[in-house]
Short mmCIF file of C-alpha atoms and ligand atoms in Angstrom, two decimals:
data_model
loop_
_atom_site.label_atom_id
_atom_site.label_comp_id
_atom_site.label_asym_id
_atom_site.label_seq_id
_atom_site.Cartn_x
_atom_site.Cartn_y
_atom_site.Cartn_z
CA UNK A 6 110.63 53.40 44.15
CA UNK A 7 110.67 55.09 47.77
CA UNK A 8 107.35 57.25 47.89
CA UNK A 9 107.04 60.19 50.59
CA UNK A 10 104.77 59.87 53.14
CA UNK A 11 105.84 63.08 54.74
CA UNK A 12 108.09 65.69 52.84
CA UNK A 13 109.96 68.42 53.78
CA UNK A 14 109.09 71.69 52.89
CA UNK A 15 113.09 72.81 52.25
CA UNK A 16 115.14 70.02 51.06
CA UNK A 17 118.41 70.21 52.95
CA UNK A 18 120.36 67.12 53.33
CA UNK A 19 119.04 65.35 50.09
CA UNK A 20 120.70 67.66 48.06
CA UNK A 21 124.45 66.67 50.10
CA UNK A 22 125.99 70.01 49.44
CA UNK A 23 128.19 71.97 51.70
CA UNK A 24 127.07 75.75 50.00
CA UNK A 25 126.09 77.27 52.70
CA UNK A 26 123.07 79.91 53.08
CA UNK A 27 123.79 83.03 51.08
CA UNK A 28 122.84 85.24 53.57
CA UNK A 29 125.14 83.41 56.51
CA UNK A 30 128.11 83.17 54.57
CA UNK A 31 127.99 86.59 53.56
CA UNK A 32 127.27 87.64 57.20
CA UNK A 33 129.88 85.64 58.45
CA UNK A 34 132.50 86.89 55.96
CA UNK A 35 131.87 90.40 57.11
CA UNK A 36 132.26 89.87 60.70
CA UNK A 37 135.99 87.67 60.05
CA UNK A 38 136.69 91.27 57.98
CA UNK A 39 135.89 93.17 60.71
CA UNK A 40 137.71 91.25 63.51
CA UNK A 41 140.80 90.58 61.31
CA UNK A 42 141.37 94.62 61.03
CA UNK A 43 139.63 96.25 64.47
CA UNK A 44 140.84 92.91 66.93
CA UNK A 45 139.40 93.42 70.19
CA UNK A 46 136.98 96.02 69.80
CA UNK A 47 135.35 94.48 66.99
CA UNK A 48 135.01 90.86 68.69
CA UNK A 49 133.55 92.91 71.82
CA UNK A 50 131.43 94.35 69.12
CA UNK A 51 129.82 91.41 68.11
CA UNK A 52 130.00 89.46 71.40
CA UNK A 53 127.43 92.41 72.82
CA UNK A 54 125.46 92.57 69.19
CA UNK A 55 124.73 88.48 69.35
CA UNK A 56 125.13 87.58 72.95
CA UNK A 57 124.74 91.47 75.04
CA UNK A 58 127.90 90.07 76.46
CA UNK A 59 130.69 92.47 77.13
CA UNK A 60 132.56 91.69 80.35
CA UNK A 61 135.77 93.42 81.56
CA UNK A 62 137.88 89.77 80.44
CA UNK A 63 136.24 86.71 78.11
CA UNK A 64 138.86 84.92 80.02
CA UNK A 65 137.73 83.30 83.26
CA UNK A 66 140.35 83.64 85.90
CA UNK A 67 141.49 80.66 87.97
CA UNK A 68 139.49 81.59 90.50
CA UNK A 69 136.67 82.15 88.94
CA UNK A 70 136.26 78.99 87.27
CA UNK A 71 136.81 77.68 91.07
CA UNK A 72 133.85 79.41 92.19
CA UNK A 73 131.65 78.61 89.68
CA UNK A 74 132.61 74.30 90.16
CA UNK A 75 132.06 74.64 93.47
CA UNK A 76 128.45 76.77 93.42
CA UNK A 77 126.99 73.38 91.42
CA UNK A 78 125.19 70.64 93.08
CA UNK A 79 127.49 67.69 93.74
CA UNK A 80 125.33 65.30 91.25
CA UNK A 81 126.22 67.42 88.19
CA UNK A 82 130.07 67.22 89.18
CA UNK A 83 129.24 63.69 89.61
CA UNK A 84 127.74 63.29 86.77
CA UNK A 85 129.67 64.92 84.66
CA UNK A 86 133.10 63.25 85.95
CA UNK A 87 130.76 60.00 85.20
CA UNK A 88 130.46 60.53 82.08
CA UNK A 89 134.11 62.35 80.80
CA UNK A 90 135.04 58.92 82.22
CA UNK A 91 133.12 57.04 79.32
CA UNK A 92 134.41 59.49 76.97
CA UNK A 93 138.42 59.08 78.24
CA UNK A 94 137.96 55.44 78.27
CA UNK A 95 136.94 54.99 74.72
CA UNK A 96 139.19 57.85 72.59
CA UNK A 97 142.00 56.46 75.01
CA UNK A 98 140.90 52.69 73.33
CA UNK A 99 141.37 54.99 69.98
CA UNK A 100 144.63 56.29 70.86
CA UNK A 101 145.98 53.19 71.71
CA UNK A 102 144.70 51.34 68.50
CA UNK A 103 147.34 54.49 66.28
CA UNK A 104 150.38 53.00 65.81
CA UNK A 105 154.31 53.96 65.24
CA UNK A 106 156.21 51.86 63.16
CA UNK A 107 159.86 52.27 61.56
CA UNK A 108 160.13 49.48 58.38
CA UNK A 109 162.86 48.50 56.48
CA UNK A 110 161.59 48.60 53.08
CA UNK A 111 164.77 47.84 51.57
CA UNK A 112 168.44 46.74 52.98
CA UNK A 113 169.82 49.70 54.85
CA UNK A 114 166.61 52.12 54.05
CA UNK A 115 163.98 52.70 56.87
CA UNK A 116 160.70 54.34 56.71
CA UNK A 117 158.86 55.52 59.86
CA UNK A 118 155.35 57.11 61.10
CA UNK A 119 155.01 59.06 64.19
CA UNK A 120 152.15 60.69 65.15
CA UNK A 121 152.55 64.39 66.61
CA UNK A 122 150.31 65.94 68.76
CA UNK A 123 148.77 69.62 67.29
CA UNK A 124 150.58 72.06 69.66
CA UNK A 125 147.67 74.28 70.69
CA UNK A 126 143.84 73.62 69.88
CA UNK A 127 140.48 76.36 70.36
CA UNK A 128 137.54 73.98 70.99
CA UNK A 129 134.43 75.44 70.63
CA UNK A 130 131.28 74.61 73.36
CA UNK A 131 128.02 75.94 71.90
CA UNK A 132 125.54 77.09 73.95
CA UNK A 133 123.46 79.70 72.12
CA UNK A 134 120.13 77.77 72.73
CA UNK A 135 121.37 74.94 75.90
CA UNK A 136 124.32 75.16 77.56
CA UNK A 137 126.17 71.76 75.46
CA UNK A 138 128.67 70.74 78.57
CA UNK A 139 128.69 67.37 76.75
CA UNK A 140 130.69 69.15 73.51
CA UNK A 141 133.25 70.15 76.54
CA UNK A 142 134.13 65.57 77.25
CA UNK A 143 133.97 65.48 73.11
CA UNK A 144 135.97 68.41 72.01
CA UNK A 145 138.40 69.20 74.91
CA UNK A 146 139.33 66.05 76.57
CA UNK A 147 139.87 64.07 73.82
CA UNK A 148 142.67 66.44 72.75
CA UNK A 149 144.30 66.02 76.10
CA UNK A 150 143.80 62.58 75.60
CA UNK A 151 145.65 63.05 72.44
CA UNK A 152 148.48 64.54 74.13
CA UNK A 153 147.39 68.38 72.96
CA UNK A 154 149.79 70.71 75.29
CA UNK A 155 147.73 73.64 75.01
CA UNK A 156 143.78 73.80 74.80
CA UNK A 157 141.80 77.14 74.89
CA UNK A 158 137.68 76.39 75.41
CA UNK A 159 135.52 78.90 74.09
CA UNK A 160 131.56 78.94 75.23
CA UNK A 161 129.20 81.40 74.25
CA UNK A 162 127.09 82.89 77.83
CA UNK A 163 123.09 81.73 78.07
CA UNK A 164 120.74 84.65 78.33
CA UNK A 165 123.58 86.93 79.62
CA UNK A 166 124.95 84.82 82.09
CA UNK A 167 128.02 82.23 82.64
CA UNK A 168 126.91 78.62 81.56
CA UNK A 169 128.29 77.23 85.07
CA UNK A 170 127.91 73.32 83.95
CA UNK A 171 130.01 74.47 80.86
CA UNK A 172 132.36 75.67 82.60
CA UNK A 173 132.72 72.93 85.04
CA UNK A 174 132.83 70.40 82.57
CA UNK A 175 135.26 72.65 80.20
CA UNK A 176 137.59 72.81 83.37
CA UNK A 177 136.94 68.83 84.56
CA UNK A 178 138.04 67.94 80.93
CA UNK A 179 141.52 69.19 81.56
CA UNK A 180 141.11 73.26 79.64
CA UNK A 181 144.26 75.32 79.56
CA UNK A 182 142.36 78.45 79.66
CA UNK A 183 138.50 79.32 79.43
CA UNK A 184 136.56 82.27 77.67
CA UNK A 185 133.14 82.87 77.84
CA UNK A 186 132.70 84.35 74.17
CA UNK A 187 130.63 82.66 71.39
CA UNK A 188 130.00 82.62 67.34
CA UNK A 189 131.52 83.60 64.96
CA UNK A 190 133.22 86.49 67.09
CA UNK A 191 134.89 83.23 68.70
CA UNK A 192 135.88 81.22 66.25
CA UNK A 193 137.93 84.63 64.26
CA UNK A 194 139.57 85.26 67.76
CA UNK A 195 140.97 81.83 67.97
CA UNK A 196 141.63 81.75 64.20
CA UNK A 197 143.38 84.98 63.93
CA UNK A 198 144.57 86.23 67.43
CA UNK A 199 143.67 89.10 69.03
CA UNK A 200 145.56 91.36 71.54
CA UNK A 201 143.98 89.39 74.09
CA UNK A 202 143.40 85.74 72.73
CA UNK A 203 146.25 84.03 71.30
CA UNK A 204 145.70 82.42 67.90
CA UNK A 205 145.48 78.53 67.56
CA UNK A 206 146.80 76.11 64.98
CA UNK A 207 143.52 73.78 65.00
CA UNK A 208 139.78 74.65 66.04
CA UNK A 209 137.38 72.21 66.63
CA UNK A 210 134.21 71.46 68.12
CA UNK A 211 130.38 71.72 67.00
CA UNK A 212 127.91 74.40 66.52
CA UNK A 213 125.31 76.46 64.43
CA UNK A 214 125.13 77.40 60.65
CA UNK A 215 127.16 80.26 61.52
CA UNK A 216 129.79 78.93 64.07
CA UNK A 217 130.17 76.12 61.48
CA UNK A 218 130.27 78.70 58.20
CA UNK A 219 133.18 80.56 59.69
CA UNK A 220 135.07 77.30 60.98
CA UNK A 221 134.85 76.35 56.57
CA UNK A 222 136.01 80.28 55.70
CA UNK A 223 139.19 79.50 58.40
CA UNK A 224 139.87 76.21 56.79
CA UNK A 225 143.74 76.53 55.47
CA UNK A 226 144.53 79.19 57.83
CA UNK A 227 143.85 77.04 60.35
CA UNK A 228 142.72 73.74 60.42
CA UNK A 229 139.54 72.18 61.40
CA UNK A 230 138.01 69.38 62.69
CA UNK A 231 135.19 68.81 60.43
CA UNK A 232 131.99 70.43 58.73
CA UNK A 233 130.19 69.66 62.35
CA UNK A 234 126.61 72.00 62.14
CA UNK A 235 123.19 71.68 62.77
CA UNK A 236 122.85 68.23 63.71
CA UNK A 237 120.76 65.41 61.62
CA UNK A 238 119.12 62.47 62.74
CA UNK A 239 117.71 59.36 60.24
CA UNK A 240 116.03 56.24 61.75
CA UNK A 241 116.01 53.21 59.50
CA UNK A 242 112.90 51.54 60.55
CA UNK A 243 110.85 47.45 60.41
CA UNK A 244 107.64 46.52 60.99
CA UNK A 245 109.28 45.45 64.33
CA UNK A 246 109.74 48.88 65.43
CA UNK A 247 107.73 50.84 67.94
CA UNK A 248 106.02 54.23 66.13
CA UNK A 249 106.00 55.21 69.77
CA UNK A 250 109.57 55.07 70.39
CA UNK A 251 110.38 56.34 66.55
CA UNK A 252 108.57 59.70 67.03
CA UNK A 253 110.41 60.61 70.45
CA UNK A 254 114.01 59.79 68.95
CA UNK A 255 113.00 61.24 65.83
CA UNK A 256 112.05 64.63 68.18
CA UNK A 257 115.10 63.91 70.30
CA UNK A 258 117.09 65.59 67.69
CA UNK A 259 114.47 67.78 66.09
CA UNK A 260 114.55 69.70 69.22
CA UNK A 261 118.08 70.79 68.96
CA UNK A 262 117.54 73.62 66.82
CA UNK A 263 115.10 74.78 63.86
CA UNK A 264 116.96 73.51 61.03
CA UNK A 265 117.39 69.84 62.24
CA UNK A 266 116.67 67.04 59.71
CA UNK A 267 114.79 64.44 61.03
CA UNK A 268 114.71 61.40 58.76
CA UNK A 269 112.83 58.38 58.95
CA UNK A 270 113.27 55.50 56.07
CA UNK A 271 111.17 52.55 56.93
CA UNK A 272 109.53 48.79 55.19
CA UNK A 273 106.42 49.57 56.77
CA UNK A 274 103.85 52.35 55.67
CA UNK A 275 102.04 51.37 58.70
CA UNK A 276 104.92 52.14 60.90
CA UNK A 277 105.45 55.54 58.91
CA UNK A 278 101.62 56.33 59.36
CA UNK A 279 101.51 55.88 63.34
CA UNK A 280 104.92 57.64 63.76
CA UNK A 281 103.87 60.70 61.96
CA UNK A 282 100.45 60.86 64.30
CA UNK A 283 102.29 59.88 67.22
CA UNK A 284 105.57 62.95 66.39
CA UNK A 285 101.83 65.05 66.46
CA UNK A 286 101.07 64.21 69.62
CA UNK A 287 104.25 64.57 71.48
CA UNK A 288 104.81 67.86 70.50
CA UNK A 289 101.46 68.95 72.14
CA UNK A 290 103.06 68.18 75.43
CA UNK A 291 107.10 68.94 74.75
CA UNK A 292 108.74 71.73 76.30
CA UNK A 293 111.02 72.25 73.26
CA UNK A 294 107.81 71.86 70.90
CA UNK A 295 108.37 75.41 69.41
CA UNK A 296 112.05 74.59 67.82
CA UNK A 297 111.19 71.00 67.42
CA UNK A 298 108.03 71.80 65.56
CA UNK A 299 110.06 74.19 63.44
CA UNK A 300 112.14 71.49 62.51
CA UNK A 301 109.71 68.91 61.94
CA UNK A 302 107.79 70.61 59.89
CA UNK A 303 110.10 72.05 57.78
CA UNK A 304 112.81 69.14 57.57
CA UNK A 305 111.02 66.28 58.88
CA UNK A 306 110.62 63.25 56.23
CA UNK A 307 109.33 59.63 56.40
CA UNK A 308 110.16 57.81 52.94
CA UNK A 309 108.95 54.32 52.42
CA UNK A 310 110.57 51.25 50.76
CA UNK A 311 110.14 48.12 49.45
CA UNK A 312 112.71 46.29 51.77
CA UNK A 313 115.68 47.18 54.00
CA UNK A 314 118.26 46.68 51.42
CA UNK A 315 116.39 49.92 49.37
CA UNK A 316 116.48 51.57 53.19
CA UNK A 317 119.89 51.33 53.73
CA UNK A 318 120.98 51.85 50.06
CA UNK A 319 118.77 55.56 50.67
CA UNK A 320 120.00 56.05 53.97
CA UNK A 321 123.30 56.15 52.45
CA UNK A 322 122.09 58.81 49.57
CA UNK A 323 121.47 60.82 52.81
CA UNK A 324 124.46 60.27 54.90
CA UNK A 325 123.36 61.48 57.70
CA UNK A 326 124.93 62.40 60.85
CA UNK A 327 123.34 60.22 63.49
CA UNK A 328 121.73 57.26 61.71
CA UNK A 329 119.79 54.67 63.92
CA UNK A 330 118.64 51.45 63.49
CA UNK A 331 115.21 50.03 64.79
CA UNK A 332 114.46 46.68 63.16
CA UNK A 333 115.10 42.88 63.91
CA UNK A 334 118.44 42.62 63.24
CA UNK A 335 120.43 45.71 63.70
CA UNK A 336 123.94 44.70 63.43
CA UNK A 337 123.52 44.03 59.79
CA UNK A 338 123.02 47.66 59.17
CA UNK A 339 127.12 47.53 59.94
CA UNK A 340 127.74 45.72 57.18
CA UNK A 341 125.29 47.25 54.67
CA UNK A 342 125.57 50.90 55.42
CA UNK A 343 128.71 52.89 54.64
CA UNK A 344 127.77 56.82 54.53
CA UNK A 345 127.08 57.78 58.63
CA UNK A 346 128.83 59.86 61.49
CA UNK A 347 127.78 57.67 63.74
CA UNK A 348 125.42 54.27 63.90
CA UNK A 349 123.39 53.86 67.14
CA UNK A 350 121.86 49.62 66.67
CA UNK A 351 118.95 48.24 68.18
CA UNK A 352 116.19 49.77 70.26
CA UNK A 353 117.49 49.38 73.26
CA UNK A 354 120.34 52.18 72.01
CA UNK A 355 119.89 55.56 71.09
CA UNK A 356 121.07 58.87 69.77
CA UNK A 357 120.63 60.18 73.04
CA UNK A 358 122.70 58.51 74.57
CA UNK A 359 125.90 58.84 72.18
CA UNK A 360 125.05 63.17 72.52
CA UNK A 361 125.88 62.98 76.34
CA UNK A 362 126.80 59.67 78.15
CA UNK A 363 127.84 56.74 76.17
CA UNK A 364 131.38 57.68 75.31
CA UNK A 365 131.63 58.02 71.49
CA UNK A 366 132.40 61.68 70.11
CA UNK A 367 129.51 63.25 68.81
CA UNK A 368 131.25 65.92 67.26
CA UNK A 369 130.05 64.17 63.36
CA UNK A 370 129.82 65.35 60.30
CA UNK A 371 126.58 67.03 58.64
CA UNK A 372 125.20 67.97 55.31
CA UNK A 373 126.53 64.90 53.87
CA UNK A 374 130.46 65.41 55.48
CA UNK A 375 129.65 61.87 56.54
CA UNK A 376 131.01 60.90 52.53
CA UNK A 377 134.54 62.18 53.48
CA UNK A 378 134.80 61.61 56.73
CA UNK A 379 134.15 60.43 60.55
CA UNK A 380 133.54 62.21 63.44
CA UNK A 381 135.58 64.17 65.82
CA UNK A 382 138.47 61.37 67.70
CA UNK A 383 142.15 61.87 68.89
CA UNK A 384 143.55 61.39 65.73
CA UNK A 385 142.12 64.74 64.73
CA UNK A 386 144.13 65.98 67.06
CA UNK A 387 147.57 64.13 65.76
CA UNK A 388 149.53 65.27 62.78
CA UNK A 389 150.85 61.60 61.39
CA UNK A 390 154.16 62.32 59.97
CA UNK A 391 156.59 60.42 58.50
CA UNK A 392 160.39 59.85 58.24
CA UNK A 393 163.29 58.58 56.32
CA UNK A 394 166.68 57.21 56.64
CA UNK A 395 169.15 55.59 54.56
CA UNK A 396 171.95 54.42 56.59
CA UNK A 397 173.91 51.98 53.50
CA UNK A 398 175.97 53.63 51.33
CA UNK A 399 175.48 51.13 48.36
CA UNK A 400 171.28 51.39 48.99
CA UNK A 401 172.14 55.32 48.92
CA UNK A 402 173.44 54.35 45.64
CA UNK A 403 171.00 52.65 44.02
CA UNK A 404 168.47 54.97 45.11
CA UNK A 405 170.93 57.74 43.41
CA UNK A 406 170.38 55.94 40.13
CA UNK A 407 166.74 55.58 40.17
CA UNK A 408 165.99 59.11 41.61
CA UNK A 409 168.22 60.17 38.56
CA UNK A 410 166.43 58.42 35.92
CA UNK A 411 162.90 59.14 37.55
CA UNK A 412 163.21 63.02 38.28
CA UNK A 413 164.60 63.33 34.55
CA UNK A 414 161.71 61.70 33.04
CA UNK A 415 159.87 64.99 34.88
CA UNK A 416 162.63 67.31 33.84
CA UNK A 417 163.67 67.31 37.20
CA UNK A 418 167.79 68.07 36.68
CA UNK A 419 168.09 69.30 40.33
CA UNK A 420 166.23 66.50 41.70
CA UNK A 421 168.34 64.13 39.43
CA UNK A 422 171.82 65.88 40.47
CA UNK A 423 171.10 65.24 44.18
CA UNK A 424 170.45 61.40 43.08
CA UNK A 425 173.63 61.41 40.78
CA UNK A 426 175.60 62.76 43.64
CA UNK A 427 174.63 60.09 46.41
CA UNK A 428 175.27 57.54 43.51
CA UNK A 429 178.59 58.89 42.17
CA UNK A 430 179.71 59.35 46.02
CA UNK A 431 178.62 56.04 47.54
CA UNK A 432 180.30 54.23 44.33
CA UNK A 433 183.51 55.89 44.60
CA UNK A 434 183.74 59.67 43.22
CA UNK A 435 183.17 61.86 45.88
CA UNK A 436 183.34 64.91 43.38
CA UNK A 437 181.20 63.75 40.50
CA UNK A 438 177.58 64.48 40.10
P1 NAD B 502 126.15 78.10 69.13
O1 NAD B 502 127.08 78.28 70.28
O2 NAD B 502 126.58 77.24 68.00
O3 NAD B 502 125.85 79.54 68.51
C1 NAD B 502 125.55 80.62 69.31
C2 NAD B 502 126.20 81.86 68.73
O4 NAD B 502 125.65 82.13 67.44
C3 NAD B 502 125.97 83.07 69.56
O5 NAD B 502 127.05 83.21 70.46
C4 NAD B 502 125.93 84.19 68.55
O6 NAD B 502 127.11 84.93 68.62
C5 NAD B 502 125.84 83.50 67.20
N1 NAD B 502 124.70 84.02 66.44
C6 NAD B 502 123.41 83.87 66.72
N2 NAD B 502 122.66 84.51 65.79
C7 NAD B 502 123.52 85.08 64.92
C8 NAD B 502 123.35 85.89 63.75
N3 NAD B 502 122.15 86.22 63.28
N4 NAD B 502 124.45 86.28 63.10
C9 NAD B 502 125.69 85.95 63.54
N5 NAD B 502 125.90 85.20 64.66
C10 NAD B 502 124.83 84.77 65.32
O7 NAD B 502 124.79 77.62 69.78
P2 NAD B 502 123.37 77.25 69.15
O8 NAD B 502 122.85 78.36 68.30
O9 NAD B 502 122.54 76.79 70.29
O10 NAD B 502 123.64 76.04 68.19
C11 NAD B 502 124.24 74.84 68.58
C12 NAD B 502 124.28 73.99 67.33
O11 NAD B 502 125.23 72.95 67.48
C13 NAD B 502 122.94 73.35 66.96
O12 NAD B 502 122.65 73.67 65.62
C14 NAD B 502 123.23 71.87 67.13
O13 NAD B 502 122.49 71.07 66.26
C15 NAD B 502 124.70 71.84 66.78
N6 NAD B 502 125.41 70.64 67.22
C16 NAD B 502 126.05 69.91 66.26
C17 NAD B 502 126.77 68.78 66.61
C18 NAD B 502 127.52 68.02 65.55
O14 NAD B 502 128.35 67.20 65.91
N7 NAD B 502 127.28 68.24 64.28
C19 NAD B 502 126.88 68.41 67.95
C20 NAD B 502 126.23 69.18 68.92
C21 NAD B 502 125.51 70.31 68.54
#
């Protein structure tokens, strides 16, 4: 049996269940209310309750987002062109690996699959705590990757001001339009259109338990990428692994808000034991030790086991957003594990690097979305459709007869007529049903 050797004081991920807070979903419901019958005024509203943001326009002008590229050093553009290069590279790969087909499943009748880009997209950037210009590559170009026409970015302002790197990277990505408007005041406006803000048909992108509570209430209205909140991290740890190197990725992720699981599932008690005192230490000197602590403390867990075949068989219990691997042979993880956004192998890897450089999406699912589904990718962005044509009269015949008998045994006659007819037609009758 896996035994605790650090528990969390509020179990969140354990339990895999998508209810959401009382208290946020009932806050969030009140604000959609608000902005589906006041518009404008009430998303000003909130944007100066949440963010005391109330500019003249949440929409950056042309010019404006000019300014701000060109008032940042050249290494971020650098940087951040380095990176949306990674990111291009790889959901391109993706794109190219969809296919098209048209198959003749029987003489004369051919099926077909096309894959339709989602005319117009809101992609959400948070930036309530640090301006997330990484979520800009992971939400916004991969739709333009994915052939989106029309792609509104939505970031929330830091401290009262314009996150410039944001916006740069928002723009670099290949953004139709930019507003500088966060939460859930954001997520309504590109759900429901405002005077202002015209509504979208899809909204994606990460953020906090609110941003991703009213993302779930829109879901039908609109659709959505994925339940992407509060991220999650879970190491799967040897003897082989360094406690050193477990407790900073373990705090990599802790840091990113106070409700961050941070998981670690290990062979070793030993290795559990000198992770836990080094986490300690870290956080004496970390910057971000006040959220991360929250975190830790609250969420943090270390559960041993007898072997790695218990560890991955719990890791998957979890299914956890970021899940990484630190013992002697990682790639078997890739056979054995089935229930993560996304799996980072070997120590030489980590989650770090898949948040801002390496070129995956790390838009993934949390609270235990990781059952259902992947992460964020172009084919979010692609309706796959599908078509049908029956160009022989005699297989528009035989069809006739079986549609006939079929829709009848559902009580279909209306279905069955339009059978009957094709059959009666294509056989000789042109009149008879
Ligand atoms: P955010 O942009 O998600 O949220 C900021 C907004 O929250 C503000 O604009 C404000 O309007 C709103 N808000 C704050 N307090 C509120 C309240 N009491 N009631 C209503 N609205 C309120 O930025 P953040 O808060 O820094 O959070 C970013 C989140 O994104 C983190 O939790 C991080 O873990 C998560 N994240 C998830 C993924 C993923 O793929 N799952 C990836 C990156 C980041």
């Amino acid at each position: 049996m896996p035994h605790h050797l650090k528990s969390p004081s509020k179990n969140t991920i354990t339990g895999t269940t998508l209810k959401p807070a009382e208290s946020v979903a009932v806050v969030v419901s009140s604000i959609i209310d608000d902005i589906r019958t006041s518009g404008d005024d009430a998303v000003r509203k909130y944007s100066e309750k949440f963010d005391k943001w109330s500019p003249k326009s949440f929409k950056l002008t042309n010019d404006e987002i000019a300014d701000i590229v060109k008032s940042l050093p050249e290494q971020i553009i650098k940087d951040i062109i380095e990176v949306q290069k990674n990111v291009r590279t790889f959901a391109q790969a993706q794109f190219d690996s969809l296919k098209e087909f048209e198959l003749e499943i029987q003489p004369g009748v051919f099926l077909g699959q096309k894959n339709i880009p989602i005319s117009s997209v809101g992609a959400y950037i948070p930036g309530g705590r640090y301006p997330l210009l990484a979520s800009a590559h992971m939400t916004i170009l991969t739709a333009k990757v994915a052939g989106v026409p029309h792609v509104m970015g939505f970031t929330p302002p830091i401290n009262g001001k314009i996150p410039a790197a944001t916006v740069a990277a928002m723009s670099l990505a290949g953004a139709d339009s930019i507003y500088i408007l966060g939460g859930v005041q954001a997520i309504s406006a590109m759900a429901l259109g405002t005077e202002t803000i015209p509504k979208v048909d899809f909204i994606a992108g990460p953020g906090n338990a609110f941003v991703a509570e009213a993302k779930r209430q829109f879901f039908g209205a609109v659709g959505i990428d994925l339940f992407a909140g509060p991220t999650e991290v879970l190491i799967v740890a040897d003897e082989s692994a360094d406690p050193f190197t477990v407790a900073t990725d373990l705090l990599s992720q802790a840091e990113h808000g106070p409700d961050t699981p941070a998981v670690l599932i290990t062979t070793s008690e030993e290795l559990g034991r000198k992770s836990i005192e080094f986490v300690d230490i870290i956080l004496e000197r970390m910057p971000t030790a006040e959220i991360a602590s929250v975190s830790w403390k609250t969420f943090g867990e270390v559960v041993v086991v007898k072997d790695l075949g218990e560890a991955y068989s719990t890791a998957d219990i979890y299914a956890s957003e970021h899940v990484q691997i630190l013992t002697q042979n990682p790639r078997e993880a890739l056979e054995k594990m089935k229930n993560y956004g996304a799996l980072f192998l070997g120590e030489k890897t980590c989650v770090s690097y898949g948040d801002k450089v390496i070129g995956t999406n790390h838009v993934l699912p949390t609270r235990g979305a990781a059952r259902y589904t992947g992460g964020l990718w172009v084919g979010k962005y692609l309706r796959t459709v599908t078509y049908q044509e029956v160009r022989s009269p005699q297989a528009s015949a035989e069809l006739g007869r079986l549609c006939g008998r079929a829709a009848r045994v559902e009580n279909f006659e209306g279905h069955a007529r339009s059978g009957d007819l094709r059959a009666n037609r294509y056989l000789g009758d042109r009149h008879a049903w």
